XYZ file of C-alpha atoms in Angstrom:
590
model
C 26.602 17.543 21.849
C 24.943 16.092 24.958
C 21.470 14.843 24.093
C 18.819 14.302 26.735
C 15.644 12.322 26.145
C 12.358 14.088 26.801
C 10.845 13.270 30.205
C 7.965 10.925 30.946
C 6.085 13.197 33.313
C 3.893 15.872 31.753
C 4.018 19.503 32.860
C 0.319 20.024 32.055
C -2.827 17.947 32.722
C -3.563 15.242 30.159
C -6.074 16.298 27.533
C -7.417 13.881 24.907
C -10.254 15.526 23.004
C -9.380 17.849 20.115
C -11.111 18.920 16.914
C -8.105 18.463 14.621
C -4.444 17.538 14.737
C -2.853 20.989 14.947
C -5.003 21.795 17.978
C -3.605 18.669 19.669
C 0.006 19.590 18.836
C -0.516 23.175 20.004
C -1.588 21.837 23.392
C 1.225 19.255 23.591
C 3.708 22.070 22.793
C 2.835 23.754 26.082
C 4.505 20.867 27.951
C 7.953 19.241 28.136
C 7.346 15.811 26.599
C 8.292 14.815 23.043
C 9.903 12.296 20.709
C 13.276 10.534 20.931
C 15.232 8.528 18.359
C 17.662 5.661 18.975
C 20.002 3.786 16.657
C 20.460 0.021 16.452
C 22.980 0.044 19.286
C 20.698 1.878 21.680
C 22.327 5.315 21.360
C 20.095 8.402 21.509
C 20.606 10.202 18.182
C 17.921 12.917 18.349
C 15.360 14.314 20.789
C 12.654 16.866 20.113
C 10.058 18.256 22.503
C 6.559 18.752 21.170
C 7.225 22.489 21.548
C 10.280 22.210 19.311
C 8.384 19.992 16.901
C 5.543 22.503 16.635
C 7.907 25.427 16.030
C 9.734 23.588 13.251
C 6.459 22.359 11.730
C 5.062 25.905 11.568
C 8.297 27.171 9.979
C 8.113 24.453 7.329
C 4.409 25.163 6.807
C 5.360 28.680 5.662
C 7.823 27.108 3.204
C 5.090 24.819 1.907
C 2.755 27.794 1.554
C 5.381 29.509 -0.599
C 4.948 26.726 -3.178
C 1.394 28.062 -3.768
C -0.156 24.605 -3.777
C -3.946 24.275 -3.968
C -5.804 23.562 -0.741
C -5.507 19.890 0.235
C -2.681 19.179 -2.262
C -0.805 15.989 -1.464
C 2.725 15.894 -0.096
C 4.515 12.533 -0.282
C 6.883 11.962 2.649
C 9.377 9.084 2.568
C 8.640 7.571 5.971
C 12.004 6.945 7.589
C 12.202 6.896 11.390
C 13.584 10.385 12.027
C 12.425 13.763 13.360
C 12.045 15.379 9.925
C 9.190 13.021 9.043
C 7.242 14.267 12.079
C 8.054 17.898 11.230
C 6.847 17.579 7.620
C 3.730 15.593 8.545
C 2.518 18.298 10.936
C 3.723 21.088 8.620
C 1.248 19.797 6.038
C -1.560 20.215 8.573
C -0.545 23.765 9.477
C -0.454 24.594 5.741
C -3.795 22.927 4.888
C -2.174 20.180 2.805
C -2.516 16.366 2.845
C 0.509 14.285 3.909
C 1.060 10.956 2.135
C 3.516 8.661 3.979
C 5.324 6.323 1.555
C 7.671 3.407 2.366
C 11.460 3.943 2.298
C 13.701 1.980 -0.097
C 14.888 -0.604 2.433
C 11.493 -2.313 2.443
C 11.196 -2.937 -1.270
C 14.132 -4.761 -2.839
C 16.522 -3.042 -5.249
C 16.839 0.637 -6.078
C 15.220 0.384 -9.519
C 12.275 -1.591 -8.158
C 11.797 1.001 -5.429
C 11.962 3.885 -7.924
C 9.243 2.214 -10.016
C 7.109 1.606 -6.919
C 7.498 5.181 -5.681
C 6.729 6.522 -9.157
C 3.449 4.590 -9.062
C 2.556 5.948 -5.627
C 3.344 9.532 -6.658
C 1.331 9.154 -9.842
C -1.708 7.526 -8.216
C -1.766 9.949 -5.283
C -1.333 13.009 -7.490
C 1.361 14.264 -5.087
C 2.852 17.614 -6.034
C 5.689 17.458 -3.511
C 7.994 14.593 -2.539
C 10.440 14.922 0.340
C 12.596 12.464 2.247
C 16.020 11.876 3.763
C 19.137 12.919 1.881
C 20.148 9.358 0.982
C 16.870 9.044 -0.982
C 17.436 12.228 -2.994
C 18.474 10.623 -6.274
C 15.838 7.878 -6.196
C 13.105 10.427 -5.434
C 14.251 12.481 -8.420
C 14.166 9.393 -10.641
C 10.710 8.457 -9.347
C 9.277 11.894 -10.170
C 10.317 11.930 -13.846
C 7.411 12.654 -16.127
C 5.209 13.873 -13.260
C 4.137 17.441 -12.541
C 5.843 18.200 -9.237
C 6.361 21.526 -7.464
C 9.213 20.267 -5.298
C 11.241 17.038 -5.093
C 14.195 16.798 -2.746
C 15.591 16.076 0.692
C 14.427 17.454 4.017
C 17.711 19.377 4.179
C 17.112 20.967 0.780
C 13.535 21.818 1.678
C 14.572 23.503 4.929
C 16.628 25.940 2.851
C 13.732 27.111 0.676
C 12.252 30.587 1.067
C 9.151 30.860 3.284
C 6.144 33.035 2.610
C 4.608 35.616 4.961
C 0.959 34.952 4.055
C -1.165 33.666 6.965
C -1.495 29.916 7.402
C -4.879 28.167 7.304
C -4.713 24.822 9.115
C -6.533 21.681 8.004
C -10.087 21.589 9.304
C -12.282 18.841 10.716
C -13.825 17.734 7.427
C -10.592 17.892 5.415
C -8.221 14.938 4.951
C -5.776 14.233 7.771
C -3.653 12.012 5.533
C -3.742 9.609 2.622
C -2.409 6.152 3.398
C -1.693 3.357 0.983
C -2.896 -0.016 2.225
C -0.442 -2.895 2.260
C -2.887 -5.760 1.807
C -4.123 -5.230 -1.729
C -3.262 -7.949 -4.244
C -2.926 -5.316 -6.954
C -1.387 -1.868 -6.647
C -1.954 -0.542 -3.099
C -5.125 1.501 -2.663
C -5.059 5.002 -1.237
C -7.265 5.438 1.839
C -8.536 8.943 2.673
C -8.881 9.595 6.424
C -10.464 12.867 7.535
C -9.471 14.859 10.605
C -12.877 14.009 12.068
C -12.318 10.258 11.667
C -8.764 10.497 12.974
C -9.644 12.487 16.086
C -12.543 10.144 16.854
C -10.269 7.096 16.692
C -7.549 8.754 18.770
C -10.000 9.796 21.476
C -11.742 6.427 21.791
C -8.473 4.469 21.691
C -6.635 6.560 24.278
C -9.700 6.558 26.539
C -9.701 2.764 26.456
C -5.976 2.622 27.237
C -6.588 4.803 30.315
C -3.509 6.914 29.585
C -1.936 8.424 32.720
C 0.985 10.648 33.739
C 3.367 7.695 34.114
C 2.850 6.401 30.594
C 5.692 6.395 28.083
C 5.740 4.561 24.727
C 8.359 2.701 22.690
C 7.915 1.847 19.003
C 9.803 0.271 16.102
C 6.757 0.162 13.817
C 7.040 1.703 10.330
C 5.556 5.178 9.959
C 3.742 4.344 6.709
C 1.619 1.677 8.419
C -1.540 2.604 10.337
C -0.366 1.065 13.610
C 2.928 2.923 13.418
C 1.498 6.249 12.246
C -1.785 6.503 14.157
C -0.999 4.225 17.072
C 2.568 5.208 17.855
C 2.945 8.789 16.536
C -0.419 10.547 16.587
C -2.043 8.836 19.598
C 0.889 9.538 21.961
C 1.091 13.154 20.784
C -2.657 13.583 21.361
C -2.113 12.598 25.011
C 1.177 14.526 25.327
C 3.130 11.277 25.831
C 6.873 10.934 25.281
C 7.862 8.225 22.784
C 11.166 6.454 22.090
C 11.607 5.320 18.463
C 13.788 2.591 17.011
C 13.907 2.088 13.240
C 12.095 -0.960 11.821
C 15.270 -2.163 10.127
C 17.262 -1.778 13.339
C 14.647 -3.802 15.203
C 14.780 -6.575 12.608
C 18.569 -6.745 12.932
C 18.677 -6.425 16.731
C 15.277 -7.311 18.279
C 16.749 -7.054 21.768
C 16.945 -3.263 21.368
C 13.146 -3.079 21.623
C 13.176 -4.741 25.017
C 16.279 -2.862 26.188
C 14.601 0.435 25.338
C 11.429 -0.586 27.204
C 13.552 -1.521 30.180
C 15.817 1.520 30.261
C 13.062 4.106 29.835
C 10.570 2.261 32.090
C 8.100 2.489 29.218
C 4.548 1.314 29.792
C 3.021 1.064 26.299
C 4.219 -0.626 23.125
C 2.394 -2.360 20.274
C 3.588 -4.888 17.687
C 2.301 -7.475 15.228
C 2.648 -11.106 16.390
C 5.842 -11.613 14.375
C 7.579 -8.936 16.468
C 7.068 -10.944 19.645
C 8.048 -14.147 17.851
C 11.273 -12.559 16.561
C 12.208 -11.559 20.101
C 11.466 -15.033 21.455
C 13.812 -16.556 18.879
C 16.648 -14.055 19.181
C 16.887 -12.787 22.778
C 19.923 -14.292 24.514
C 20.450 -14.959 28.204
C 22.712 -11.952 28.737
C 19.956 -9.636 27.470
C 17.373 -11.296 29.702
C 19.610 -10.658 32.705
C 19.796 -6.936 31.849
C 16.160 -6.069 31.236
C 13.312 -5.158 33.572
C 9.913 -5.203 31.852
C 7.811 -4.833 34.985
C 6.611 -1.344 33.950
C 5.195 -2.595 30.611
C 1.432 -2.446 31.281
C 0.093 -2.556 27.700
C 1.728 -4.942 25.225
C -0.583 -4.409 22.282
C -0.800 -7.042 19.564
C -2.627 -6.830 16.243
C -2.263 -6.182 12.493
C -2.235 -9.918 11.719
C -3.754 -13.210 12.869
C -2.974 -13.597 16.590
C -1.793 -17.001 17.779
C -1.932 -17.544 21.545
C 1.011 -19.961 21.354
C 3.267 -17.240 19.932
C 2.497 -14.871 22.791
C 2.702 -17.616 25.415
C 6.206 -18.449 24.177
C 7.247 -14.787 24.427
C 5.808 -14.429 27.939
C 7.631 -17.574 29.064
C 10.897 -16.343 27.564
C 10.841 -12.974 29.365
C 9.016 -14.086 32.533
C 12.049 -13.596 34.778
C 12.418 -10.033 33.455
C 9.218 -9.012 35.213
C 6.883 -9.177 32.225
C 3.261 -9.894 33.144
C 1.322 -11.770 30.442
C -1.792 -9.887 31.528
C -0.256 -6.885 29.747
C -1.102 -8.410 26.351
C -3.868 -6.380 24.717
C -5.305 -7.995 21.561
C -6.860 -5.629 19.076
C -8.377 -5.601 15.610
C -8.233 -2.770 13.128
C -7.562 -1.690 9.586
C -6.400 1.391 7.722
C -9.891 1.942 6.285
C -11.173 2.537 9.825
C -8.205 4.794 10.760
C -6.712 2.138 13.047
C -8.539 0.456 15.938
C -11.963 -1.168 15.552
C -11.894 -3.387 18.661
C -9.694 -3.507 21.764
C -9.395 -6.236 24.372
C -9.793 -5.818 28.108
C -7.025 -4.022 29.971
C -4.922 -6.188 32.289
C -6.695 -9.350 31.138
C -4.138 -10.870 28.750
C -5.070 -13.094 25.842
C -8.469 -14.802 25.912
C -9.202 -17.419 23.258
C -11.698 -20.065 22.225
C -11.021 -23.615 21.101
C -13.445 -24.292 18.246
C -14.509 -27.489 16.472
C -12.706 -27.106 13.153
C -14.929 -29.558 11.279
C -18.122 -27.819 12.379
C -16.672 -24.460 11.384
C -15.639 -25.729 7.953
C -18.861 -27.576 7.186
C -21.549 -25.411 8.804
C -19.869 -22.059 9.470
C -20.751 -22.332 13.165
C -18.131 -21.717 15.877
C -18.859 -24.584 18.268
C -16.613 -24.516 21.376
C -14.605 -27.565 22.409
C -13.322 -28.280 25.919
C -10.270 -26.149 26.711
C -7.030 -27.242 25.060
C -3.629 -25.587 25.457
C -3.188 -23.289 22.414
C 0.327 -24.601 21.809
C -0.964 -28.195 21.553
C -4.453 -28.076 19.995
C -6.222 -31.274 19.071
C -6.403 -32.135 15.390
C -10.109 -31.278 15.378
C -9.577 -27.917 17.110
C -8.976 -24.386 15.864
C -7.937 -21.624 18.279
C -9.193 -18.039 17.842
C -8.382 -15.011 19.963
C -10.945 -12.681 21.521
C -10.118 -9.324 19.884
C -12.400 -7.379 22.214
C -15.396 -5.076 21.873
C -15.864 -2.335 19.253
C -14.888 1.202 20.200
C -17.764 3.340 21.546
C -19.977 4.664 18.719
C -18.752 1.828 16.457
C -20.599 -1.364 15.543
C -19.627 -4.669 13.944
C -21.942 -6.852 11.887
C -21.319 -10.361 10.578
C -23.023 -10.882 7.215
C -23.610 -13.909 5.020
C -23.037 -13.726 1.218
C -26.602 -12.414 0.769
C -26.053 -9.512 3.161
C -28.121 -11.026 5.978
C -26.892 -10.273 9.510
C -25.830 -13.501 11.202
C -26.381 -14.358 14.877
C -23.633 -15.033 17.430
C -21.224 -17.876 16.672
C -22.040 -17.861 12.954
C -19.015 -17.131 10.789
C -19.303 -14.566 8.010
C -17.927 -11.369 6.520
C -16.955 -8.665 9.041
C -18.502 -5.226 8.427
C -17.815 -2.074 10.465
C -19.786 1.136 11.012
C -18.577 4.161 12.946
C -17.121 7.668 12.928
C -13.562 6.389 12.383
C -14.213 4.915 8.933
C -12.548 6.378 5.876
C -13.999 9.020 3.571
C -13.248 6.788 0.598
C -10.618 5.194 -1.607
C -8.521 7.264 -3.951
C -9.618 6.804 -7.539
C -6.556 5.517 -9.365
C -7.536 7.125 -12.672
C -8.180 10.740 -11.726
C -6.680 11.004 -8.208
C -10.032 11.972 -6.666
C -11.586 10.046 -3.762
C -14.460 7.673 -4.380
C -16.556 8.849 -1.426
C -18.590 6.649 0.900
C -21.976 7.419 2.409
C -21.543 8.367 6.107
C -23.728 5.511 7.370
C -22.491 2.906 4.885
C -21.092 -0.288 6.406
C -17.412 -0.858 5.623
C -16.476 -4.275 4.266
C -13.233 -5.229 6.008
C -12.373 -8.256 3.859
C -12.077 -10.376 7.018
C -14.088 -13.380 8.173
C -15.094 -13.842 11.785
C -17.844 -14.312 14.331
C -19.224 -12.493 17.373
C -19.870 -13.723 20.906
C -21.785 -11.233 23.089
C -20.367 -8.379 21.046
C -16.757 -9.593 21.168
C -15.021 -10.243 17.852
C -13.152 -13.407 16.866
C -11.383 -13.167 13.493
C -10.880 -16.457 11.652
C -9.138 -15.269 8.476
C -9.271 -13.240 5.273
C -12.024 -13.742 2.691
C -9.526 -13.875 -0.152
C -7.391 -16.501 1.642
C -10.099 -19.109 2.304
C -9.656 -22.362 0.358
C -11.992 -25.246 -0.434
C -10.954 -28.910 -0.266
C -13.479 -31.655 -0.988
C -16.326 -29.268 -0.243
C -14.836 -28.090 3.066
C -13.737 -24.568 3.900
C -10.043 -24.648 4.795
C -8.135 -21.808 6.407
C -4.480 -21.372 5.396
C -3.594 -20.595 9.028
C -4.529 -24.162 10.000
C -2.103 -25.696 7.508
C 0.606 -23.213 8.445
C 0.205 -23.940 12.160
C 0.411 -27.715 11.675
C 3.503 -27.348 9.475
C 5.233 -25.097 11.988
C 5.007 -27.829 14.646
C 7.329 -30.032 12.555
C 11.026 -30.087 13.425
C 13.060 -27.647 11.358
C 10.133 -25.348 10.442
C 10.020 -21.969 12.139
C 6.984 -19.841 12.876
C 6.413 -17.509 9.930
C 8.244 -19.790 7.481
C 5.090 -21.157 5.820
C 2.421 -19.898 3.445
C -0.639 -21.825 2.243
C -2.920 -21.041 -0.701
C -4.698 -22.810 -3.540
C -4.137 -23.006 -7.295
C -6.160 -24.684 -10.065
C -4.856 -28.069 -11.182
C -4.795 -29.300 -14.793
C -8.534 -30.019 -14.663
C -9.458 -26.702 -13.024
C -10.017 -28.139 -9.557
C -8.663 -26.387 -6.479
C -5.293 -27.771 -5.345
C -3.835 -26.653 -2.012
C -0.155 -25.675 -1.867
C 2.076 -25.131 1.151
C 5.291 -23.188 0.568
C 7.884 -23.739 3.299
C 11.155 -21.910 3.796
C 13.799 -24.579 4.320
C 17.395 -24.258 5.498
C 18.309 -27.858 4.646
C 20.338 -28.384 1.461
C 20.827 -32.157 1.474
C 18.267 -33.787 -0.841
C 17.501 -36.719 1.426
C 16.673 -34.491 4.386
C 14.525 -32.245 2.226
C 12.522 -35.203 0.968
C 12.127 -36.436 4.545
C 10.800 -33.007 5.600
C 8.274 -33.105 2.748
C 7.173 -36.572 3.895
C 6.756 -35.367 7.494
C 4.825 -32.271 6.446
C 2.440 -34.137 4.169
C 1.886 -36.778 6.845
C 1.185 -34.230 9.574
C -1.261 -32.272 7.391
C -3.075 -35.428 6.281
C -3.223 -36.736 9.858
C -4.385 -33.449 11.442
C -6.543 -31.966 8.672
C -7.237 -34.787 6.218
C -5.843 -32.716 3.344
C -3.462 -33.788 0.577
C -1.389 -30.857 -0.609
C 1.648 -29.889 -2.646
C 4.718 -29.079 -0.529
C 7.112 -26.586 -2.102
C 10.417 -26.059 -0.256
C 12.095 -22.719 -0.918
C 15.208 -20.941 0.426
C 15.012 -18.609 3.454
C 13.713 -15.068 2.810
C 11.651 -16.248 -0.174
C 8.189 -15.682 1.312
C 6.684 -12.369 0.323
C 5.444 -9.894 2.907
C 3.537 -6.657 2.634
C 5.143 -3.319 3.502
C 3.783 -3.691 7.048
C 5.363 -7.128 7.546
C 2.246 -9.251 7.006
C 2.563 -12.462 5.045
C 1.373 -11.855 1.475
C -0.151 -15.133 0.354
C -1.157 -13.607 -2.988
C 2.429 -12.630 -3.801
C 3.746 -15.997 -2.577
C 1.179 -17.738 -4.771
C 2.324 -15.700 -7.794
C 5.929 -16.662 -7.042
C 4.974 -20.326 -6.813
C 3.166 -20.212 -10.165
C 6.158 -18.510 -11.771
C 8.548 -21.152 -10.397
C 6.245 -23.964 -11.495
C 5.983 -22.559 -15.015
C 9.755 -22.164 -15.248
C 10.788 -25.498 -13.699
C 8.117 -28.025 -14.666
C 7.401 -29.546 -18.108
C 3.932 -28.637 -19.422
C 2.731 -32.233 -19.013
C 4.041 -32.585 -15.455
C 1.346 -34.195 -13.306
C 0.246 -32.440 -10.120
C 1.210 -35.585 -8.209
C 4.858 -35.191 -9.294
C 4.938 -31.594 -8.061
C 4.024 -32.679 -4.549
C 7.479 -34.125 -4.066
C 9.506 -31.181 -5.361
C 12.538 -30.749 -3.119
C 14.304 -28.140 -5.199
């Protein structure tokens, strides 16, 4: 069968403002644009117009209605990159149900571990339906044992069920648009309830800022169960009737060049990624690929979901410069699942703006005191570099609070709080599957630390990650950056955190993924790392070398320092005698 990708140009005028999701899809279905799916070799495997997507979603909504689920019942969807996920997600909305995207098995180790994880998500969410691709059929069945489920099975099996003829009642403005599990929690992920009202507000304000036009086309490899992938690269394009080309997250990880090839071949203009996506491309794109690609149409290269390092993006821009990429396309942003997605967005066509801050002043006084400009790839030992993440969306506000809840002035570092119409309804209560609701005007604690300058947000780190050494506040990102400048250490191969020593004092640890096996070279790397950290930051720390692929990441690809810390403590307990002094552990090369 000859497949043809959906076109870029729209057949109808762009419309952005809708009351709820089905209204947006109904309008998009009047045009010719849609969604396209590519494999790891760049072959188009499926294409679906928004009209075709709507028709299939309505047909499946009648099948969902036949299950006689209560209004708002939750439907878990294994979020693989394929058309059936889109169909089921929108079918839930046409049937007045709540979709719950859950990660696929490839992200979470072995089959048994995944079954246990999925069982926990189904139990906590109170899902009454679980559907996914055929290859997940048996593991979904195993995960649902002991739970009260109305249907568990593959998309193919579900499509063969008998529909009902009773009228459909779509999800309304105040009802949930979806339930998403956050990836950053140190315990079991928390379920975030996002209403249609919050979703449509975020979509409108974000797409307005991006100045979406008739020539825009998107490309994405982001996972569907993450807010940037779901809201940013599925729902936002649909709400502006934009065609999107999708590449699976696993396929991107194996062949990063396919992201850039797809951008080039489709003349796409919009694509977002976390910093590690750009870094992976920088490391893995060969000369033959660079000769084949043309990135001159890429006008918005969004970057967010993790700490943004200017040096990482500068390296990417330099690598693809001859392919027509303009570094002014970089659009830094800040957001979180609890606020639907975007909270702040940078200036269009302005690239990455950053400040070089006196690290000692920041650690000792909490004040962000600028230093004379220093290249971000070669900061001075006394400097910390933070990216301007932009202004809050219209109707949204950001406050920086001290531990007593007092609002801090500009350039004073504190906890980041958000108010606005995009914030969540509440967290799912893990004990009775009901949401713990928030007051509409209540400020949302983001868990991040940062400061404001004339309304623009600079994020310095996570509250839970901050460490203290000799009375100074120390950010793990500083240690990780210094370590990654040493020969043999790659970006993303380090994780810093603190643990109590034998006397209960805070001891800083740096875990480094190391490809060297020879003991002498490993000991030399430890010596270099400790020397660089002492010289640049004045900190003595434990260096723990581990094999590649040891560092833990969340389901969205972020570094999980909490999980890495737990792994370090487990290794230490297993490998070290009880009386082992902390000083001995500093030189572990195993």
